[in-house]
C-alpha cells in the first residue's frame, strides 16, 4: 500500500528565514510526485510534478527536489503570503492507477512578518 | 483554458437527508474525474474516480455513491446522510495518468 509522510506537521518561520519541507514516500513504482498548496477553505493549487530521482523544479521562492525515497520543498526567503498548507501526493505506476493520488497529511506553514 | 466548477460551496444538511454535489469541467474532453474528501487537519482521501461516462470506481466502502452522466459532469450522492459524512469534498480532473490533477474549490458539508 502506498504511503506518504510529510514533516514537520507545522512550521513557523520569520519572513526571510529559508527552510525545507519533507515528503517521504513508499510506493512499488513511482509514476509521479506532486506538490500542492492549499489555502484555508480552498481547493489545492497545483505547484510541481516530479517524475524521476534527481529532478528539480522551481517557481518563484519554491524549489522541489526528488530522490528515490523522498522529496523536499525548499522555501527561500519566504514572505507572509507563502503561508498555507503544503500537500505532497504520489501516483503509482502501473496500468490500473488511473491517475489516482495518495496524499500526505500536509505541512502547515506560517510565515510571520 | 480548462476550468472546474463545483457547487455548492457550503451545505448544512440534517442526518438522514439526501445529498447531491455536482462538478463540471470545461475546456477538455474525456478527463479522468475524481472525488476526494478531506477531514479536518488531514490529507485528502480518494472516494471515487471515473475514466469515462458511466464508469465509476469506488476506493472505500461508504454511504456515498457517484455518477458520471455526461463526459464532463461528475456527481456525488447519498440517499441518507450520516454524521460521519461531514467534511470537505473536492472534485478534481486530470488529462491522463501521470499528469497533475486540478481541483475545484470544494464543498464544506456539515451534517447535523
Short mmCIF file of C-alpha atoms in Angstrom, two decimals:
data_model
loop_
_atom_site.label_atom_id
_atom_site.label_comp_id
_atom_site.label_asym_id
_atom_site.label_seq_id
_atom_site.Cartn_x
_atom_site.Cartn_y
_atom_site.Cartn_z
CA UNK A 1 0.00 0.00 0.00
CA UNK A 2 1.27 3.46 -0.92
CA UNK A 3 2.30 5.64 1.99
CA UNK A 4 3.17 9.31 2.11
CA UNK A 5 4.50 11.01 5.25
CA UNK A 6 5.10 14.73 5.49
CA UNK A 7 7.18 16.51 8.09
CA UNK A 8 7.04 18.66 10.04
CA UNK A 9 3.28 18.84 10.66
CA UNK A 10 3.60 22.58 11.24
CA UNK A 11 6.38 25.07 10.60
CA UNK A 12 6.64 28.66 11.76
CA UNK A 13 9.17 30.92 10.06
CA UNK A 14 10.11 34.55 10.19
CA UNK A 15 9.92 36.43 6.92
CA UNK A 16 13.15 35.78 5.03
CA UNK A 17 14.04 32.64 7.01
CA UNK A 18 14.60 29.85 4.48
CA UNK A 19 13.65 26.25 5.28
CA UNK A 20 12.56 22.92 3.79
CA UNK A 21 9.53 20.66 3.97
CA UNK A 22 9.93 16.90 3.67
CA UNK A 23 7.79 14.28 1.95
CA UNK A 24 8.77 10.62 2.38
CA UNK A 25 7.00 8.04 0.25
CA UNK A 26 6.69 4.30 -0.19
CA UNK A 27 5.36 3.00 -3.47
CA UNK A 28 6.01 -0.09 -5.52
CA UNK A 29 6.73 2.12 -8.51
CA UNK A 30 6.57 5.91 -8.77
CA UNK A 31 4.74 7.43 -11.72
CA UNK A 32 4.92 10.95 -10.35
CA UNK A 33 5.20 13.04 -7.19
CA UNK A 34 3.08 16.17 -6.92
CA UNK A 35 3.22 19.23 -4.67
CA UNK A 36 0.17 21.36 -3.96
CA UNK A 37 -0.53 24.50 -1.96
CA UNK A 38 -3.84 24.78 -0.11
CA UNK A 39 -5.22 27.95 1.43
CA UNK A 40 -7.86 27.66 4.18
CA UNK A 41 -11.28 26.73 2.81
CA UNK A 42 -9.97 26.37 -0.75
CA UNK A 43 -9.11 23.52 -3.06
CA UNK A 44 -5.45 22.53 -3.52
CA UNK A 45 -3.50 24.52 -6.08
CA UNK A 46 -1.02 22.61 -8.21
CA UNK A 47 2.65 23.59 -7.84
CA UNK A 48 5.02 20.94 -9.24
CA UNK A 49 5.28 17.48 -10.74
CA UNK A 50 8.48 15.44 -10.34
CA UNK A 51 8.97 12.17 -12.19
CA UNK A 52 12.44 10.84 -11.51
CA UNK A 53 15.19 10.98 -8.88
CA UNK A 54 17.44 13.98 -9.32
CA UNK A 55 14.75 16.10 -10.93
CA UNK A 56 14.26 19.67 -9.68
CA UNK A 57 11.56 22.26 -10.37
CA UNK A 58 11.46 25.93 -9.36
CA UNK A 59 8.78 28.57 -9.11
CA UNK A 60 9.47 31.92 -7.52
CA UNK A 61 10.64 31.21 -3.95
CA UNK A 62 9.86 27.48 -4.13
CA UNK A 63 12.09 24.66 -5.30
CA UNK A 64 11.10 20.99 -5.30
CA UNK A 65 13.58 18.12 -5.45
CA UNK A 66 13.17 14.36 -5.64
CA UNK A 67 15.16 11.33 -4.53
CA UNK A 68 14.19 7.66 -4.65
CA UNK A 69 12.61 7.83 -1.19
CA UNK A 70 11.67 11.45 -0.53
CA UNK A 71 11.02 14.90 -1.88
CA UNK A 72 11.86 18.28 -0.44
CA UNK A 73 10.12 21.59 -0.95
CA UNK A 74 12.66 24.33 -0.29
CA UNK A 75 11.35 27.79 0.50
CA UNK A 76 13.85 30.60 0.05
CA UNK A 77 13.31 33.94 1.81
CA UNK A 78 9.62 33.27 2.45
CA UNK A 79 7.03 36.02 2.68
CA UNK A 80 3.80 36.07 4.73
CA UNK A 81 1.81 35.30 1.57
CA UNK A 82 3.57 31.93 1.39
CA UNK A 83 1.62 30.88 4.48
CA UNK A 84 -0.54 27.88 3.55
CA UNK A 85 -0.76 24.10 3.88
CA UNK A 86 1.59 22.31 1.51
CA UNK A 87 0.48 18.88 0.36
CA UNK A 88 2.54 16.14 -1.21
CA UNK A 89 0.98 13.33 -3.25
CA UNK A 90 2.25 10.32 -5.17
CA UNK A 91 0.88 8.45 -8.14
CA UNK A 92 1.79 4.83 -8.52
CA UNK A 93 2.93 3.45 -11.83
CA UNK A 94 1.06 0.58 -13.39
CA UNK A 95 -1.86 0.05 -15.69
CA UNK A 96 -4.60 0.48 -13.13
CA UNK A 97 -3.58 3.65 -11.31
CA UNK A 98 -5.86 5.85 -13.47
CA UNK A 99 -4.16 8.93 -12.11
CA UNK A 100 -5.18 8.29 -8.52
CA UNK A 101 -3.23 10.28 -5.95
CA UNK A 102 -2.21 9.25 -2.44
CA UNK A 103 -1.74 12.32 -0.26
CA UNK A 104 0.30 13.04 2.81
CA UNK A 105 -1.24 14.87 5.77
CA UNK A 106 0.32 18.17 4.79
CA UNK A 107 2.62 20.72 6.42
CA UNK A 108 1.04 23.90 7.74
CA UNK A 109 3.45 26.75 7.02
CA UNK A 110 3.10 30.09 8.81
CA UNK A 111 5.41 32.96 7.87
CA UNK A 112 5.47 35.86 10.30
CA UNK A 113 6.35 39.40 9.11
CA UNK B 1 -8.26 27.09 -20.87
CA UNK B 2 -9.71 24.45 -18.62
CA UNK B 3 -11.82 25.25 -15.59
CA UNK B 4 -13.60 23.19 -12.98
CA UNK B 5 -16.78 24.22 -11.24
CA UNK B 6 -18.02 22.70 -8.02
CA UNK B 7 -21.14 23.63 -6.06
CA UNK B 8 -22.45 24.43 -3.59
CA UNK B 9 -19.57 25.93 -1.60
CA UNK B 10 -21.16 25.16 1.75
CA UNK B 11 -24.02 22.90 2.76
CA UNK B 12 -25.68 22.07 6.06
CA UNK B 13 -27.89 19.00 5.95
CA UNK B 14 -29.79 17.03 8.62
CA UNK B 15 -28.97 13.41 9.31
CA UNK B 16 -30.97 11.12 7.04
CA UNK B 17 -31.43 13.67 4.27
CA UNK B 18 -30.22 13.07 0.68
CA UNK B 19 -27.15 14.67 -0.88
CA UNK B 20 -26.18 15.74 -4.36
CA UNK B 21 -22.93 17.55 -5.12
CA UNK B 22 -22.13 18.46 -8.70
CA UNK B 23 -18.90 19.09 -10.52
CA UNK B 24 -18.37 20.12 -14.13
CA UNK B 25 -15.20 20.61 -16.15
CA UNK B 26 -14.85 22.95 -19.12
CA UNK B 27 -12.27 23.13 -21.85
CA UNK B 28 -11.24 19.48 -22.09
CA UNK B 29 -12.66 16.19 -23.33
CA UNK B 30 -12.75 12.77 -21.70
CA UNK B 31 -10.99 13.81 -18.50
CA UNK B 32 -10.34 11.48 -15.60
CA UNK B 33 -12.58 12.70 -12.78
CA UNK B 34 -12.17 12.25 -9.03
CA UNK B 35 -13.99 12.87 -5.76
CA UNK B 36 -11.82 13.35 -2.68
CA UNK B 37 -12.79 14.02 0.94
CA UNK B 38 -10.67 15.96 3.39
CA UNK B 39 -11.32 15.62 7.11
CA UNK B 40 -10.24 18.50 9.36
CA UNK B 41 -6.46 18.72 9.66
CA UNK B 42 -5.88 15.68 7.46
CA UNK B 43 -4.86 14.83 3.94
CA UNK B 44 -7.16 14.04 1.07
CA UNK B 45 -8.77 10.62 0.73
CA UNK B 46 -9.87 9.40 -2.68
CA UNK B 47 -13.52 8.33 -2.71
CA UNK B 48 -14.36 7.71 -6.38
CA UNK B 49 -12.76 8.01 -9.77
CA UNK B 50 -14.07 7.80 -13.32
CA UNK B 51 -12.26 7.33 -16.62
CA UNK B 52 -15.35 7.69 -18.80
CA UNK B 53 -19.12 8.17 -18.95
CA UNK B 54 -20.87 5.66 -16.72
CA UNK B 55 -17.58 4.22 -15.47
CA UNK B 56 -17.25 4.64 -11.71
CA UNK B 57 -14.79 3.00 -9.34
CA UNK B 58 -15.06 3.24 -5.57
CA UNK B 59 -11.99 3.35 -3.38
CA UNK B 60 -13.57 2.97 0.04
CA UNK B 61 -16.84 1.43 1.24
CA UNK B 62 -19.16 4.14 2.45
CA UNK B 63 -22.55 5.75 2.46
CA UNK B 64 -21.88 7.64 -0.77
CA UNK B 65 -22.17 6.95 -4.48
CA UNK B 66 -21.01 8.71 -7.62
CA UNK B 67 -22.27 9.02 -11.17
CA UNK B 68 -20.98 10.43 -14.44
CA UNK B 69 -23.97 11.11 -16.68
CA UNK B 70 -22.01 13.25 -19.14
CA UNK B 71 -18.37 13.40 -20.21
CA UNK B 72 -17.53 16.43 -18.07
CA UNK B 73 -20.04 16.06 -15.24
CA UNK B 74 -19.41 14.18 -12.01
CA UNK B 75 -21.98 13.85 -9.23
CA UNK B 76 -21.57 12.71 -5.64
CA UNK B 77 -24.73 11.45 -3.95
CA UNK B 78 -26.14 9.91 -0.83
CA UNK B 79 -29.63 8.63 -0.07
CA UNK B 80 -29.32 9.17 3.68
CA UNK B 81 -26.56 11.26 5.22
CA UNK B 82 -24.73 10.23 8.37
CA UNK B 83 -22.95 12.50 10.84
CA UNK B 84 -19.69 10.90 9.72
CA UNK B 85 -20.26 12.19 6.17
CA UNK B 86 -19.34 15.71 7.29
CA UNK B 87 -16.20 17.01 5.66
CA UNK B 88 -14.67 18.99 2.82
CA UNK B 89 -15.43 17.40 -0.55
CA UNK B 90 -13.22 18.12 -3.52
CA UNK B 91 -13.72 17.32 -7.18
CA UNK B 92 -10.67 17.05 -9.44
CA UNK B 93 -9.76 16.23 -13.02
CA UNK B 94 -6.70 15.16 -14.92
CA UNK B 95 -5.90 14.70 -18.58
CA UNK B 96 -4.47 11.21 -18.16
CA UNK B 97 -2.45 9.00 -15.86
CA UNK B 98 0.86 10.55 -14.90
CA UNK B 99 -0.29 14.14 -15.12
CA UNK B 100 -1.28 16.53 -12.40
CA UNK B 101 -4.84 16.78 -11.11
CA UNK B 102 -6.63 20.12 -10.87
CA UNK B 103 -9.06 20.69 -8.06
CA UNK B 104 -12.29 22.59 -7.63
CA UNK B 105 -12.86 24.96 -4.74
CA UNK B 106 -14.58 22.34 -2.63
CA UNK B 107 -17.86 21.90 -0.76
CA UNK B 108 -17.93 22.15 3.01
CA UNK B 109 -20.62 19.67 4.13
CA UNK B 110 -21.87 19.71 7.69
CA UNK B 111 -24.35 17.02 8.71
CA UNK B 112 -26.34 17.98 11.82
#
